[in-house]
Short mmCIF file of C-alpha atoms in Angstrom, two decimals:
data_model
loop_
_atom_site.label_atom_id
_atom_site.label_comp_id
_atom_site.label_asym_id
_atom_site.label_seq_id
_atom_site.Cartn_x
_atom_site.Cartn_y
_atom_site.Cartn_z
CA MET A 138 -22.44 27.10 9.86
CA LYS A 139 -26.25 27.04 9.77
CA VAL A 140 -27.99 26.38 13.10
CA THR A 141 -29.55 23.15 11.80
CA SER A 142 -26.10 21.86 10.77
CA ARG A 143 -24.72 22.71 14.23
CA ILE A 144 -27.62 20.86 15.87
CA LYS A 145 -26.99 17.82 13.67
CA LEU A 146 -23.21 17.70 14.26
CA PRO A 147 -23.10 15.24 17.26
CA VAL A 148 -25.39 12.75 15.46
CA GLU A 149 -24.12 13.22 11.90
CA ASN A 150 -22.91 9.61 11.52
CA GLU A 151 -26.16 8.24 12.94
CA MET A 152 -28.21 10.41 10.58
CA GLU A 153 -26.25 9.14 7.56
CA LEU A 154 -26.85 5.52 8.52
CA PHE A 155 -30.47 6.35 9.35
CA GLU A 156 -31.05 7.67 5.81
CA LYS A 157 -30.01 4.31 4.35
CA LYS A 158 -32.15 2.35 6.82
CA PHE A 159 -35.11 4.67 6.28
CA THR A 160 -34.97 4.27 2.50
CA GLU A 161 -34.79 0.47 2.92
CA SER A 162 -37.78 0.53 5.29
CA MET A 163 -39.96 1.98 2.51
CA SER A 164 -39.14 -0.59 -0.18
CA SER A 165 -41.92 -2.51 -1.90
CA LYS A 166 -42.40 -5.03 -4.73
CA VAL A 167 -44.69 -2.55 -6.48
CA ALA A 168 -42.79 -0.37 -8.96
CA LEU A 169 -45.27 2.54 -8.69
CA LEU A 170 -44.86 2.62 -4.91
CA ASN A 171 -41.07 2.61 -5.18
CA ARG A 172 -41.21 5.47 -7.66
CA ILE A 173 -43.35 7.52 -5.26
CA THR A 174 -41.30 6.70 -2.13
CA HIS A 175 -38.11 7.58 -4.07
CA PHE A 176 -39.74 10.95 -4.86
CA ILE A 177 -40.53 11.41 -1.13
CA VAL A 178 -36.99 10.52 0.06
CA ASN A 179 -35.39 12.96 -2.39
CA ARG A 180 -37.52 15.85 -1.14
CA LYS A 181 -37.07 15.44 2.59
CA GLY A 182 -37.11 18.42 4.94
CA LYS A 183 -34.70 19.24 7.77
CA GLN A 184 -35.41 15.87 9.43
CA MET A 185 -35.74 17.41 12.86
CA ARG A 186 -37.78 14.46 14.15
CA PRO A 187 -35.16 11.72 13.71
CA MET A 188 -32.58 14.20 15.02
CA PHE A 189 -34.60 14.50 18.23
CA VAL A 190 -34.65 10.68 18.54
CA PHE A 191 -30.86 10.35 18.24
CA LEU A 192 -29.95 13.40 20.36
CA VAL A 193 -32.23 12.34 23.23
CA ALA A 194 -31.05 8.70 23.06
CA LYS A 195 -27.40 9.79 23.22
CA MET A 196 -27.99 12.34 25.97
CA VAL A 197 -29.73 9.91 28.35
CA SER A 198 -27.32 7.02 27.73
CA GLU A 199 -23.95 8.81 27.64
CA GLY A 200 -23.58 8.61 23.88
CA GLU A 201 -25.03 5.15 23.14
CA VAL A 202 -27.47 4.25 20.38
CA ASN A 203 -28.61 0.82 19.19
CA GLU A 204 -30.73 -0.80 16.48
CA ARG A 205 -33.90 0.11 18.39
CA THR A 206 -32.91 3.78 18.14
CA TYR A 207 -32.65 3.51 14.35
CA ARG A 208 -35.98 1.70 14.18
CA GLY A 209 -37.58 4.33 16.42
CA ALA A 210 -36.30 7.11 14.13
CA SER A 211 -37.52 5.25 11.01
CA VAL A 212 -40.95 4.58 12.52
CA ILE A 213 -41.44 8.23 13.46
CA GLU A 214 -40.36 9.39 9.99
CA LEU A 215 -42.60 6.84 8.23
CA ILE A 216 -45.61 7.88 10.32
CA HIS A 217 -44.83 11.58 9.96
CA THR A 218 -44.48 11.23 6.17
CA ALA A 219 -47.77 9.31 6.02
CA THR A 220 -49.56 12.12 7.89
CA LEU A 221 -48.08 14.77 5.54
CA VAL A 222 -49.24 12.84 2.46
CA HIS A 223 -52.74 12.50 3.95
CA ASP A 224 -52.76 16.17 5.07
CA ASP A 225 -52.10 17.34 1.51
CA VAL A 226 -55.13 15.35 0.35
CA VAL A 227 -57.32 16.71 3.16
CA ASP A 228 -56.17 20.30 2.52
CA ASP A 229 -56.33 19.87 -1.28
CA SER A 230 -52.77 21.19 -1.35
CA ASN A 231 -50.69 20.94 -4.54
CA ARG A 232 -47.33 21.92 -3.06
CA ARG A 233 -45.16 20.54 -0.28
CA ARG A 234 -41.78 22.18 0.56
CA GLY A 235 -41.78 23.96 -2.79
CA PHE A 236 -42.37 20.78 -4.83
CA PHE A 237 -45.55 19.24 -6.17
CA SER A 238 -47.33 17.12 -3.54
CA ILE A 239 -48.04 13.41 -4.08
CA ASN A 240 -51.74 14.08 -4.70
CA ALA A 241 -50.90 16.76 -7.30
CA LEU A 242 -48.72 14.34 -9.27
CA TRP A 243 -50.51 11.02 -8.72
CA LYS A 244 -54.04 12.05 -7.66
CA ASN A 245 -55.85 11.64 -4.33
CA LYS A 246 -56.61 7.92 -4.44
CA ILE A 247 -52.96 6.97 -4.89
CA ALA A 248 -51.84 9.54 -2.27
CA VAL A 249 -54.22 8.08 0.34
CA LEU A 250 -53.03 4.53 -0.42
CA VAL A 251 -49.37 5.60 -0.21
CA GLY A 252 -50.08 7.23 3.17
CA ASP A 253 -51.73 4.01 4.37
CA TYR A 254 -48.77 1.98 3.08
CA LEU A 255 -46.23 4.15 4.95
CA LEU A 256 -48.33 3.93 8.11
CA SER A 257 -48.46 0.13 7.93
CA LYS A 258 -44.72 -0.08 7.19
CA GLY A 259 -44.04 1.96 10.32
CA LEU A 260 -46.26 -0.23 12.50
CA LEU A 261 -44.82 -3.48 11.08
CA LEU A 262 -41.25 -2.30 11.60
CA SER A 263 -42.03 -2.19 15.34
CA ILE A 264 -44.08 -5.40 15.44
CA ASP A 265 -41.56 -7.49 13.48
CA ASN A 266 -38.87 -6.56 15.99
CA ASN A 267 -41.05 -6.88 19.12
CA ASP A 268 -40.63 -3.17 19.88
CA PHE A 269 -44.06 -3.06 21.50
CA ASP A 270 -43.11 -0.21 23.86
CA LEU A 271 -42.07 1.91 20.87
CA LEU A 272 -45.22 0.89 18.99
CA LYS A 273 -47.39 2.08 21.89
CA ILE A 274 -45.67 5.49 21.94
CA ILE A 275 -46.21 6.02 18.22
CA SER A 276 -49.78 4.68 18.20
CA VAL A 277 -50.79 7.10 20.97
CA ALA A 278 -49.26 9.93 18.90
CA VAL A 279 -51.26 8.97 15.78
CA ARG A 280 -54.50 8.81 17.77
CA GLU A 281 -53.87 12.20 19.37
CA MET A 282 -52.93 13.86 16.09
CA SER A 283 -56.21 12.70 14.54
CA GLU A 284 -58.21 13.87 17.58
CA GLY A 285 -56.45 17.24 17.54
CA GLU A 286 -57.26 17.84 13.87
CA LEU A 287 -60.92 16.90 14.41
CA LEU A 288 -61.19 19.03 17.56
CA GLN A 289 -59.86 22.01 15.59
CA ILE A 290 -62.37 21.43 12.77
CA GLU A 291 -65.22 21.14 15.28
CA LYS A 292 -64.25 24.35 17.09
CA ALA A 293 -63.45 26.35 13.93
CA ARG A 294 -67.09 26.13 12.90
CA ARG A 295 -68.20 28.08 15.97
CA LEU A 296 -65.08 30.20 16.60
CA ASP A 297 -65.57 29.75 20.35
CA ILE A 298 -62.14 28.42 21.28
CA THR A 299 -60.88 29.16 24.78
CA GLU A 300 -57.17 29.34 25.54
CA GLU A 301 -57.36 25.92 27.25
CA VAL A 302 -58.98 24.28 24.21
CA TYR A 303 -56.38 25.94 21.95
CA TYR A 304 -53.55 24.42 24.03
CA GLU A 305 -55.24 21.03 23.83
CA ILE A 306 -55.52 21.31 20.03
CA ILE A 307 -51.87 22.25 19.52
CA ARG A 308 -50.71 19.68 22.08
CA GLN A 309 -52.43 16.95 20.11
CA LYS A 310 -51.86 18.26 16.59
CA THR A 311 -48.22 19.32 16.81
CA ALA A 312 -46.62 18.69 20.19
CA THR A 313 -47.59 15.04 20.48
CA LEU A 314 -45.35 14.00 17.55
CA ILE A 315 -42.28 15.82 18.90
CA ALA A 316 -43.07 14.33 22.34
CA ALA A 317 -43.15 10.88 20.70
CA CYS A 318 -39.72 11.48 19.08
CA CYS A 319 -38.15 12.35 22.42
CA SER A 320 -39.77 9.51 24.38
CA LEU A 321 -38.87 7.05 21.57
CA GLY A 322 -35.24 8.17 21.81
CA ALA A 323 -35.21 7.57 25.56
CA ALA A 324 -37.18 4.30 25.37
CA SER A 325 -34.86 2.87 22.70
CA VAL A 326 -31.85 2.95 25.04
CA ARG A 327 -33.42 3.11 28.52
CA PRO A 328 -36.70 1.16 28.27
CA ASP A 329 -39.05 1.36 31.28
CA SER A 330 -36.99 4.15 32.86
CA GLU A 331 -38.35 7.47 34.15
CA GLU A 332 -36.42 9.14 31.30
CA VAL A 333 -39.14 8.02 28.86
CA GLU A 334 -41.85 10.18 30.48
CA LYS A 335 -39.42 13.00 31.27
CA MET A 336 -38.34 13.24 27.64
CA ARG A 337 -41.95 12.96 26.45
CA LEU A 338 -42.77 16.07 28.48
CA PHE A 339 -39.64 17.82 27.17
CA GLY A 340 -40.75 17.15 23.58
CA GLU A 341 -44.30 18.25 24.31
CA LEU A 342 -43.13 21.60 25.67
CA ILE A 343 -40.95 22.21 22.60
CA GLY A 344 -43.87 21.28 20.36
CA MET A 345 -46.14 23.80 22.09
CA ALA A 346 -43.55 26.57 21.65
CA PHE A 347 -43.04 25.51 18.02
CA GLN A 348 -46.74 25.80 17.17
CA ILE A 349 -47.17 29.19 18.86
CA LYS A 350 -44.18 30.41 16.82
CA ASP A 351 -45.95 29.16 13.68
CA ASP A 352 -49.08 31.07 14.70
CA LEU A 353 -47.04 34.24 15.12
CA PHE A 354 -45.79 34.01 11.53
CA ASP A 355 -49.36 34.76 10.44
CA TYR A 356 -48.89 38.27 11.81
CA GLY A 357 -45.28 38.75 10.74
CA ASN A 358 -43.69 41.06 8.23
CA GLU A 359 -40.89 38.67 7.29
CA ARG A 360 -40.99 36.51 4.18
CA ILE A 361 -41.72 32.98 5.33
CA GLY A 362 -43.18 29.73 4.04
CA LYS A 363 -46.77 30.92 4.28
CA PRO A 364 -48.33 34.29 3.42
CA THR A 365 -49.46 36.62 6.20
CA GLY A 366 -53.09 36.28 7.27
CA ILE A 367 -53.49 32.73 5.98
CA ASP A 368 -54.79 31.43 9.35
CA ILE A 369 -57.42 34.16 9.44
CA LYS A 370 -58.43 33.33 5.85
CA GLU A 371 -58.82 29.69 6.91
CA GLN A 372 -60.76 30.69 10.06
CA LYS A 373 -58.12 29.15 12.33
CA MET A 374 -58.28 30.48 15.86
CA THR A 375 -54.71 31.04 17.04
CA LEU A 376 -53.39 32.34 20.36
CA PRO A 377 -52.94 36.05 19.42
CA LEU A 378 -56.56 36.17 18.20
CA ILE A 379 -57.99 34.17 21.13
CA HIS A 380 -56.27 36.43 23.67
CA THR A 381 -57.50 39.56 21.90
CA LEU A 382 -61.08 38.25 21.75
CA ASN A 383 -61.01 37.65 25.50
CA LYS A 384 -59.98 41.17 26.45
CA VAL A 385 -61.84 43.55 24.12
CA SER A 386 -65.37 44.98 24.39
CA GLU A 387 -68.42 43.04 23.18
CA LYS A 388 -68.75 45.37 20.18
CA GLU A 389 -65.10 44.85 19.15
CA LYS A 390 -65.46 41.12 19.75
CA ALA A 391 -68.49 41.00 17.43
CA TRP A 392 -66.54 42.90 14.75
CA LEU A 393 -63.58 40.50 15.08
CA ILE A 394 -65.71 37.35 14.87
CA ASN A 395 -67.70 38.76 11.95
CA SER A 396 -64.42 39.64 10.16
CA VAL A 397 -62.98 36.15 10.58
CA LYS A 398 -66.25 34.41 9.74
CA ASN A 399 -67.63 36.47 6.87
CA HIS A 400 -64.83 38.70 5.54
CA ASN A 401 -61.83 36.39 5.69
CA LYS A 402 -61.24 36.67 1.91
CA ASP A 403 -61.20 40.49 2.02
CA LYS A 404 -57.50 41.42 2.10
CA LYS A 405 -58.11 44.90 3.54
CA ARG A 406 -60.30 43.49 6.34
CA VAL A 407 -57.76 40.74 7.14
CA ASN A 408 -55.04 43.40 7.44
CA GLU A 409 -57.30 45.41 9.76
CA VAL A 410 -57.73 42.30 11.96
CA ILE A 411 -53.95 41.77 12.06
CA ALA A 412 -53.37 45.42 13.04
CA PHE A 413 -56.11 45.23 15.69
CA VAL A 414 -54.66 42.06 17.26
CA LYS A 415 -51.19 43.67 17.34
CA ALA A 416 -52.54 46.88 18.90
CA ASN A 417 -54.35 44.93 21.62
CA GLY A 418 -51.31 42.98 22.80
CA GLY A 419 -52.27 39.66 21.19
CA LEU A 420 -48.78 39.14 19.76
CA ASP A 421 -46.93 40.14 22.93
CA TYR A 422 -49.06 37.73 24.95
CA ALA A 423 -48.40 34.84 22.54
CA VAL A 424 -44.63 35.55 22.54
CA ALA A 425 -44.61 35.49 26.36
CA LYS A 426 -46.47 32.15 26.41
CA MET A 427 -44.12 30.69 23.80
CA LYS A 428 -41.10 31.67 25.90
CA GLU A 429 -42.74 30.15 28.96
CA PHE A 430 -42.95 26.74 27.23
CA GLN A 431 -39.37 27.14 25.99
CA GLN A 432 -38.04 27.86 29.51
CA ARG A 433 -39.89 24.87 30.98
CA ALA A 434 -38.27 22.65 28.35
CA LEU A 435 -34.80 24.01 29.16
CA VAL A 436 -35.32 23.39 32.89
CA ILE A 437 -35.77 19.65 32.18
CA LEU A 438 -32.37 19.59 30.43
CA ASP A 439 -30.72 21.04 33.56
CA ASP A 440 -30.96 17.57 35.14
CA TYR A 441 -28.47 16.12 32.63
CA PRO A 442 -24.67 16.43 32.61
CA ASP A 443 -23.09 18.62 29.94
CA SER A 444 -22.54 16.86 26.62
CA PRO A 445 -22.53 17.72 22.91
CA TYR A 446 -26.02 16.11 22.70
CA LYS A 447 -27.43 18.27 25.46
CA ASP A 448 -25.86 21.36 23.81
CA SER A 449 -27.57 20.44 20.53
CA LEU A 450 -30.92 20.00 22.25
CA ILE A 451 -30.55 23.42 23.90
CA LEU A 452 -29.73 24.85 20.46
CA MET A 453 -32.82 23.09 19.07
CA VAL A 454 -35.11 24.51 21.79
CA ASN A 455 -33.83 28.03 21.08
CA TYR A 456 -33.97 27.56 17.31
CA VAL A 457 -37.67 26.61 17.59
CA ILE A 458 -38.60 30.08 18.80
CA GLU A 459 -35.95 32.10 16.94
CA ARG A 460 -36.40 30.59 13.47
CA LYS A 461 -37.46 32.81 10.60
CA LYS A 462 -39.65 30.24 8.80
#
């Protein structure tokens, strides 16, 4: 059985019901919108985010979920889908998970409007049911994700990112949404409890490890979703590169920065940068940091009694850093 299927096992029934509720939550009176949302639903990914919501909810409440849990999972998936649709427009990307993106099929204007529609549907789902605590969690996540993207754009222009700034970027860009999933799960069944913050931190730590793993793929030899060296081509400063820049001589540093800034389309030069980062311990350092975040996440789970939900979350934490794509 695939790891993702094993993770999903204890919440399989909830996920099935969630799919129905999620599809309903997207419905509209506009035929074009329904055609596009149908396209989105049929090309969904692994759905890790709603899985986090259900697993956390069941772990902190001894197996209970309620309507708020389903709404929390739907809200997070609506918002996440909205950000992906907008991201494809921003990145001018024509593919998403191997299929054409919304903007490739229906053009940018429609894609932006669909993203806005999904965002508003997510917010209204919370408001209409007075889930204001859940709404606050998700609204903070949306704000942080936007700030993280803009912080990265601002820093990429100067290539002067410190390790601290890098962590702040990935915390906001990636970790904040996984943190929101976990705190939503806890808040749906145990509102106003200390579990909400505890699970937020748990999700944040997993998100940090997840993003560092993604950065490492840029240097990998395995076939994955994105080609090697793509971050360097896009002038993205990732942890292996930042660490290397901080420990080499001024001359080597100048060569590295010049390579990323002015020769990022030169395949031979990009490969030289990758080899240089590997030789100077950039990868080993990033792997060690990733494992540090993973271990801190696992320590939080130690506080909970053994259950199939806890086992799945442990599996999930390990899968994040062991995955091949």
